[in-house]
Amino acid sequence: MARSGRALRWEGSRSLRMRLVLSALSGRAVRITAIRSQELNPGLRDFEASFIRLMDKVTNGSRIEINETGNLLQNSLTLWMKMFHLSSLLTQSILSVNLVQLVALLGSVSSVLILRQRIVDSSRHQDLSSLSKVDTLKVTALPLMKRFGVDGDGLELKVVRRGMAPGGGGEVIFSCPVRRFLKPVQLTDPGKIKRIRGVAYSVRVSPQIANRIVDSARSILNKFIPDIYIYTDHMKGANSGKSPGFGLSLVAETTNGTFLSAELASNPQGQGSPVLPEDLGKNCAKLLLEEVYRGGCVDSINQSLALLYMTLGQQDVSKVQIGPLSPYTIEFLRHLKSFFQIMFKIETQPMEEQKGGEKVLMTCIGVGFSNISKTVT
């Protein structure tokens, strides 16, 4: 199913990782020029170059050309590429969540990745793909993957070390079983909120910081639901990374297995104004309640992942109800059309049937992606 034809062309550095991942999956070559051409330091940044090297390592049959100013002249990756068995993978970039989670689709054997956070681009420290956000990904993205058939005992995301910006030093282990194809889904009823769980983490600061975060978050959430448990995680020594910091990850679970999340972390050392633990806890709790109001069967940060899995699914109808489309999701839909020539049917739920914010029902027929490198048993 590898697609032939001329390369897709873009200008600028916007959505570069998204375009590279979709290029790998669709088999469409991309040509990206004028990367930061108007800046004093044009071309690729270090974290982007690291991501490109990572793509080259985990793929077979890729050809990447970069000129002197850092423009990607060609990124040609075969759709049915074979993934290497990754027993240890180091990256100095903020790793793309999509690439990690798609190892399950492309791998020829079950994969285990060790991701170490050595350098963090401080301007991107709130990116959910950074290693400091693994708590949220663990309790939202992994259950979503199971809905699409990526399940089994081998699916795990484990925090070994916590790294906060700007020094980093975090480490996580991601393991995933191989699946030949993705299942179509019908996720149209998110259910009602039944409990809230969370983790307040702190590194290289007083352990009492995490307790203060928990107390302030509960002061807001206790008015909403009684079943709340937020545990504290204070790592010491070598497991505490290289920079001080703290944060809170909250997840609301519904009766139908939907997970809605929110997460906040303190500002990097030496950047921005200091954040009080009490303020962080209250603000994160309010963000979670806002996410509950938005609703849907997938939370905001996983909208694009769900739409991608629907696109790659079998040639059958998939339906997922989500909250209002985020700006990133809207751009992602445009890219799915460019790479896969697929369009979603978007239906707005009638106002009298809505609970909370506006909901949309996303419907599509998958392209029939199949992992031919997986041995048939």
Coordinates of C-alpha atoms in Angstrom, one line a residue:
M1 CA 0.0 0.0 0.0
A2 CA 3.0 2.3 -0.3
R3 CA 2.0 5.4 -2.0
S4 CA 3.9 6.8 -5.0
G5 CA 3.8 10.3 -6.5
R6 CA 5.5 13.6 -5.8
A7 CA 6.6 14.6 -2.4
L8 CA 4.4 16.8 -0.2
R9 CA 5.8 20.2 0.3
W10 CA 5.7 22.6 3.2
E11 CA 7.6 25.7 4.4
G12 CA 8.7 26.4 7.9
S13 CA 9.3 24.4 11.1
R14 CA 5.6 24.2 12.2
S15 CA 4.4 20.7 12.9
L16 CA 7.7 19.2 11.7
R17 CA 7.5 16.1 13.9
M18 CA 3.8 15.5 13.0
R19 CA 4.7 15.6 9.3
L20 CA 7.7 13.2 9.7
V21 CA 5.6 10.6 11.6
L22 CA 2.8 10.8 9.1
S23 CA 5.3 10.5 6.3
A24 CA 6.6 7.3 7.8
L25 CA 3.1 5.8 8.2
S26 CA 1.8 6.8 4.8
G27 CA 4.8 6.2 2.7
R28 CA 4.6 9.8 1.3
A29 CA 7.8 11.7 0.9
V30 CA 7.9 15.2 2.3
R31 CA 10.0 18.2 1.3
I32 CA 10.3 21.0 4.0
T33 CA 12.0 24.2 3.1
A34 CA 12.5 27.7 4.5
I35 CA 12.9 26.4 8.1
R36 CA 13.3 29.5 10.2
S37 CA 14.6 31.3 7.2
Q38 CA 13.9 34.8 8.7
E39 CA 15.7 34.2 11.9
L40 CA 19.3 34.9 12.8
N41 CA 19.9 31.2 13.4
P42 CA 18.0 29.5 10.5
G43 CA 17.5 25.8 10.1
L44 CA 16.8 22.9 12.4
R45 CA 17.1 23.1 16.2
D46 CA 19.0 20.5 18.2
F47 CA 15.9 18.7 19.4
E48 CA 14.6 18.5 15.8
A49 CA 17.8 17.0 14.5
S50 CA 17.8 14.5 17.4
F51 CA 14.3 13.5 16.4
I52 CA 15.3 13.0 12.8
R53 CA 18.3 10.8 13.9
L54 CA 15.8 8.8 16.0
M55 CA 13.6 8.3 13.0
D56 CA 16.5 7.1 11.0
K57 CA 17.5 4.6 13.7
V58 CA 14.1 3.0 14.1
T59 CA 13.3 2.7 10.4
N60 CA 14.7 0.7 7.6
G61 CA 14.6 2.2 4.1
S62 CA 14.5 5.8 5.0
R63 CA 16.4 8.5 3.1
I64 CA 16.9 11.9 4.7
E65 CA 18.7 14.8 3.0
I66 CA 19.4 18.1 4.8
N67 CA 21.1 21.0 3.2
E68 CA 23.5 23.4 4.9
T69 CA 20.8 25.7 6.3
G70 CA 19.0 22.8 7.9
N71 CA 16.2 22.4 5.5
L72 CA 14.8 18.9 4.9
L73 CA 15.1 18.3 1.2
Q74 CA 13.7 14.8 1.2
N75 CA 12.3 12.5 3.8
S76 CA 11.3 9.3 2.0
L77 CA 10.2 6.4 4.3
T78 CA 8.7 3.2 3.1
L79 CA 5.2 2.6 4.5
W80 CA 5.8 -1.1 5.4
M81 CA 9.2 -0.4 7.1
K82 CA 10.7 -2.9 9.5
M83 CA 11.3 -1.7 13.0
F84 CA 14.4 -2.8 14.9
H85 CA 14.2 -4.4 18.3
L86 CA 14.9 -1.5 20.6
S87 CA 16.3 -2.7 23.9
S88 CA 17.9 0.6 24.7
L89 CA 17.2 3.9 22.9
L90 CA 18.7 7.2 24.0
T91 CA 17.2 10.5 22.8
Q92 CA 18.2 14.1 23.6
S93 CA 15.0 15.4 22.1
I94 CA 11.5 15.6 23.5
L95 CA 10.2 12.4 22.0
S96 CA 7.0 12.4 19.9
V97 CA 4.3 10.6 21.6
N98 CA 2.8 9.3 18.4
L99 CA 6.1 7.6 17.3
V100 CA 6.5 5.8 20.6
Q101 CA 2.9 4.5 20.6
L102 CA 3.1 3.5 17.0
V103 CA 6.0 1.1 17.7
A104 CA 3.2 -1.4 18.4
L105 CA 2.0 -1.1 14.9
L106 CA 5.2 -1.3 13.0
G107 CA 7.3 -3.6 15.0
S108 CA 8.4 -7.0 14.0
V109 CA 9.0 -8.1 17.6
S110 CA 7.7 -6.8 20.9
S111 CA 9.6 -3.6 21.7
V112 CA 11.1 -2.2 24.9
L113 CA 12.3 1.4 24.8
I114 CA 14.4 3.1 27.5
L115 CA 14.0 6.9 27.0
R116 CA 16.4 9.2 28.9
Q117 CA 15.8 12.9 29.0
R118 CA 19.2 14.5 28.8
I119 CA 18.4 18.0 27.4
V120 CA 15.1 19.8 27.6
D121 CA 14.2 22.7 25.4
S122 CA 12.8 25.0 28.1
S123 CA 10.4 26.8 25.7
R124 CA 8.6 23.4 25.2
H125 CA 8.6 22.2 28.8
Q126 CA 4.8 22.1 28.9
D127 CA 4.6 19.8 25.9
L128 CA 2.8 16.6 26.8
S129 CA 5.3 14.5 24.9
S130 CA 8.1 15.4 27.4
L131 CA 9.2 12.8 29.9
S132 CA 7.8 14.9 32.8
K133 CA 4.3 14.2 31.5
V134 CA 4.4 10.4 31.6
D135 CA 1.9 10.1 34.5
T136 CA -0.9 11.6 32.3
L137 CA 0.1 9.5 29.3
K138 CA 0.2 6.3 31.4
V139 CA -3.4 6.6 32.6
T140 CA -5.0 8.1 29.4
A141 CA -3.1 7.0 26.3
L142 CA -2.5 3.4 27.3
P143 CA -6.2 2.7 28.0
L144 CA -7.0 4.3 24.7
M145 CA -4.5 2.1 22.9
K146 CA -6.3 -1.0 24.4
R147 CA -9.6 0.2 23.0
F148 CA -8.0 -0.1 19.5
G149 CA -6.6 -3.6 20.2
V150 CA -3.1 -2.7 21.3
D151 CA -3.3 -4.7 24.6
G152 CA -1.7 -7.5 26.5
D153 CA 0.7 -8.0 29.3
G154 CA 3.6 -6.3 27.5
L155 CA 1.9 -2.8 27.4
E156 CA 3.5 -0.7 30.1
L157 CA 4.9 2.8 30.7
K158 CA 7.1 3.0 33.9
V159 CA 8.8 6.0 35.5
V160 CA 12.3 5.2 36.6
R161 CA 13.6 8.7 37.1
R162 CA 11.9 12.1 37.1
G163 CA 13.5 14.9 35.2
M164 CA 12.3 18.5 35.4
A165 CA 13.2 21.4 33.1
P166 CA 15.7 22.7 32.4
G167 CA 18.2 20.1 33.5
G168 CA 16.2 17.0 32.6
G169 CA 17.6 13.7 33.8
G170 CA 14.4 11.7 33.6
E171 CA 14.1 8.2 32.4
V172 CA 11.0 6.1 31.5
I173 CA 10.6 2.5 30.2
F174 CA 8.0 1.9 27.5
S175 CA 7.2 -1.6 26.4
C176 CA 4.6 -2.6 23.9
P177 CA 3.4 -5.9 22.3
V178 CA 3.2 -6.1 18.5
R179 CA -0.2 -6.1 16.8
R180 CA -1.0 -6.9 13.2
F181 CA -3.8 -4.4 12.8
L182 CA -6.0 -1.9 14.7
K183 CA -9.7 -2.6 15.5
P184 CA -12.5 -0.3 14.6
V185 CA -14.1 1.4 17.6
Q186 CA -17.5 2.7 18.6
L187 CA -17.0 5.2 21.4
T188 CA -20.1 7.3 21.6
D189 CA -21.1 7.3 25.3
P190 CA -18.4 8.6 27.7
G191 CA -20.5 7.7 30.8
K192 CA -20.5 9.6 34.1
I193 CA -17.6 10.5 36.3
K194 CA -17.1 7.9 39.1
R195 CA -13.7 8.7 40.6
I196 CA -10.7 11.0 40.4
R197 CA -7.1 9.8 40.8
G198 CA -3.8 11.6 40.6
V199 CA -0.2 11.9 41.6
A200 CA 1.6 14.9 43.1
Y201 CA 5.3 14.6 42.4
S202 CA 8.3 16.5 43.6
V203 CA 12.1 16.3 43.0
R204 CA 14.9 18.1 44.8
V205 CA 12.5 20.1 46.9
S206 CA 10.9 19.4 50.3
P207 CA 8.6 16.4 50.4
Q208 CA 6.0 18.6 52.1
I209 CA 5.5 20.3 48.7
A210 CA 3.6 17.4 47.4
N211 CA 1.3 17.2 50.4
R212 CA 0.5 20.9 50.0
I213 CA -0.4 20.3 46.4
V214 CA -2.7 17.4 47.3
D215 CA -4.5 19.5 50.0
S216 CA -5.2 22.4 47.7
A217 CA -6.4 20.2 44.9
R218 CA -8.8 18.3 47.2
S219 CA -10.2 21.6 48.4
I220 CA -11.6 22.1 44.9
L221 CA -12.4 18.6 43.9
N222 CA -14.2 17.5 47.1
K223 CA -17.1 19.7 46.1
F224 CA -17.5 17.7 42.9
I225 CA -17.1 14.0 43.9
P226 CA -16.2 12.1 47.1
D227 CA -14.1 9.3 45.6
I228 CA -10.8 11.1 45.3
Y229 CA -7.3 9.7 45.9
I230 CA -4.1 11.6 45.1
Y231 CA -0.9 10.0 46.1
T232 CA 2.5 11.6 46.5
D233 CA 5.7 10.7 44.7
H234 CA 8.9 12.2 46.0
M235 CA 12.0 10.8 44.3
K236 CA 15.5 11.1 45.9
G237 CA 19.1 10.9 44.9
A238 CA 19.9 9.7 41.4
N239 CA 16.2 9.2 40.6
S240 CA 15.4 12.9 41.1
G241 CA 16.9 14.2 37.9
K242 CA 19.1 17.3 37.7
S243 CA 16.7 20.2 38.4
P244 CA 14.2 20.9 41.2
G245 CA 10.5 21.1 40.5
F246 CA 7.1 19.7 41.3
G247 CA 3.8 19.0 39.5
L248 CA 0.4 17.4 39.6
S249 CA -1.4 15.0 37.3
L250 CA -5.1 14.4 37.7
V251 CA -7.4 11.9 35.9
A252 CA -11.2 11.6 36.1
E253 CA -12.5 8.1 35.2
T254 CA -16.0 7.5 34.0
T255 CA -18.4 4.5 34.3
N256 CA -17.7 3.6 30.7
G257 CA -13.9 3.6 30.9
T258 CA -13.2 7.1 29.6
F259 CA -10.2 9.0 31.1
L260 CA -10.1 12.8 31.2
S261 CA -6.9 14.4 32.4
A262 CA -5.2 17.6 33.4
E263 CA -1.6 18.3 34.4
L264 CA 0.5 21.2 35.6
A265 CA 4.2 21.6 36.5
S266 CA 6.1 24.3 38.2
N267 CA 8.1 26.8 36.1
P268 CA 11.7 25.7 35.3
Q269 CA 14.4 27.0 37.7
G270 CA 15.4 30.5 36.8
Q271 CA 12.5 31.0 34.3
G272 CA 9.3 32.8 35.0
S273 CA 7.9 33.7 38.4
P274 CA 7.9 31.0 41.2
V275 CA 4.7 29.0 41.6
L276 CA 3.2 28.2 45.0
P277 CA 2.2 24.6 45.5
E278 CA -1.3 25.7 46.7
D279 CA -1.9 27.7 43.5
L280 CA -0.6 24.8 41.3
G281 CA -2.9 22.3 43.0
K282 CA -6.0 24.6 42.7
N283 CA -5.3 25.5 39.1
C284 CA -4.8 21.9 38.0
A285 CA -8.0 20.9 39.7
K286 CA -9.9 23.7 37.8
L287 CA -8.3 22.5 34.6
L288 CA -9.6 19.0 35.2
L289 CA -13.1 20.3 35.9
E290 CA -12.8 22.2 32.6
E291 CA -11.8 19.0 30.8
V292 CA -14.8 17.2 32.4
Y293 CA -17.0 20.0 31.1
R294 CA -15.6 19.6 27.6
G295 CA -16.3 15.9 27.9
G296 CA -16.2 13.3 25.2
C297 CA -14.8 9.7 25.1
V298 CA -11.3 11.1 24.6
D299 CA -9.7 14.0 26.4
S300 CA -8.1 17.0 24.7
I301 CA -4.5 15.8 24.6
N302 CA -5.4 12.4 23.1
Q303 CA -7.7 13.6 20.4
S304 CA -5.1 13.4 17.6
L305 CA -4.0 9.9 18.8
A306 CA -7.6 8.6 18.6
L307 CA -8.1 10.1 15.1
L308 CA -4.8 8.6 13.9
Y309 CA -5.8 5.2 15.1
M310 CA -9.2 5.5 13.5
T311 CA -7.5 6.4 10.2
L312 CA -5.1 3.5 10.4
G313 CA -7.8 1.0 11.4
Q314 CA -9.4 -1.7 9.3
Q315 CA -11.7 -0.7 6.4
D316 CA -14.7 -0.5 8.7
V317 CA -16.6 2.4 10.3
S318 CA -15.1 3.9 13.5
K319 CA -17.0 6.5 15.6
V320 CA -15.6 8.5 18.5
Q321 CA -17.3 11.3 20.4
I322 CA -15.0 14.0 21.5
G323 CA -15.2 17.5 23.0
P324 CA -14.5 20.7 21.1
L325 CA -11.7 20.2 18.6
S326 CA -8.4 21.8 19.8
P327 CA -6.4 23.9 17.4
Y328 CA -3.8 21.1 17.2
T329 CA -6.5 18.5 16.3
I330 CA -7.8 20.8 13.5
E331 CA -4.4 21.0 12.0
F332 CA -3.8 17.3 12.5
L333 CA -7.0 16.6 10.5
R334 CA -5.7 18.7 7.6
H335 CA -2.5 16.6 7.6
L336 CA -4.4 13.3 7.7
K337 CA -6.2 14.5 4.5
S338 CA -2.9 15.4 2.9
F339 CA -1.1 12.1 3.7
F340 CA -4.0 9.6 3.6
Q341 CA -6.6 11.3 1.5
I342 CA -9.1 10.6 4.3
M343 CA -11.8 12.9 5.5
F344 CA -13.9 12.6 8.7
K345 CA -17.6 13.1 9.0
I346 CA -18.1 15.7 11.8
E347 CA -21.5 15.8 13.4
T348 CA -22.4 18.2 16.2
Q349 CA -24.5 16.7 18.9
P350 CA -27.9 18.5 19.3
M351 CA -27.9 21.0 22.1
E352 CA -30.7 19.4 24.0
E353 CA -28.7 16.2 24.3
Q354 CA -25.5 17.7 25.4
K355 CA -24.1 17.7 28.9
G356 CA -21.4 20.3 29.4
G357 CA -19.6 21.7 26.4
E358 CA -20.3 21.2 22.7
K359 CA -19.6 17.6 21.6
V360 CA -18.8 16.4 18.1
L361 CA -19.0 12.8 16.7
M362 CA -16.1 11.9 14.5
T363 CA -16.7 9.1 11.9
C364 CA -14.4 7.6 9.3
I365 CA -13.5 4.4 7.5
G366 CA -10.0 3.3 8.1
V367 CA -7.4 2.8 5.4
G368 CA -6.7 -0.8 6.4
F369 CA -3.2 -0.4 7.8
S370 CA -1.6 -3.8 8.4
N371 CA 1.7 -4.7 10.0
I372 CA 3.1 -7.2 7.5
S373 CA 6.4 -7.5 9.4
K374 CA 4.5 -9.3 12.2
T375 CA 4.8 -13.0 11.9
V376 CA 1.4 -14.7 11.5
T377 CA 0.8 -17.2 14.3

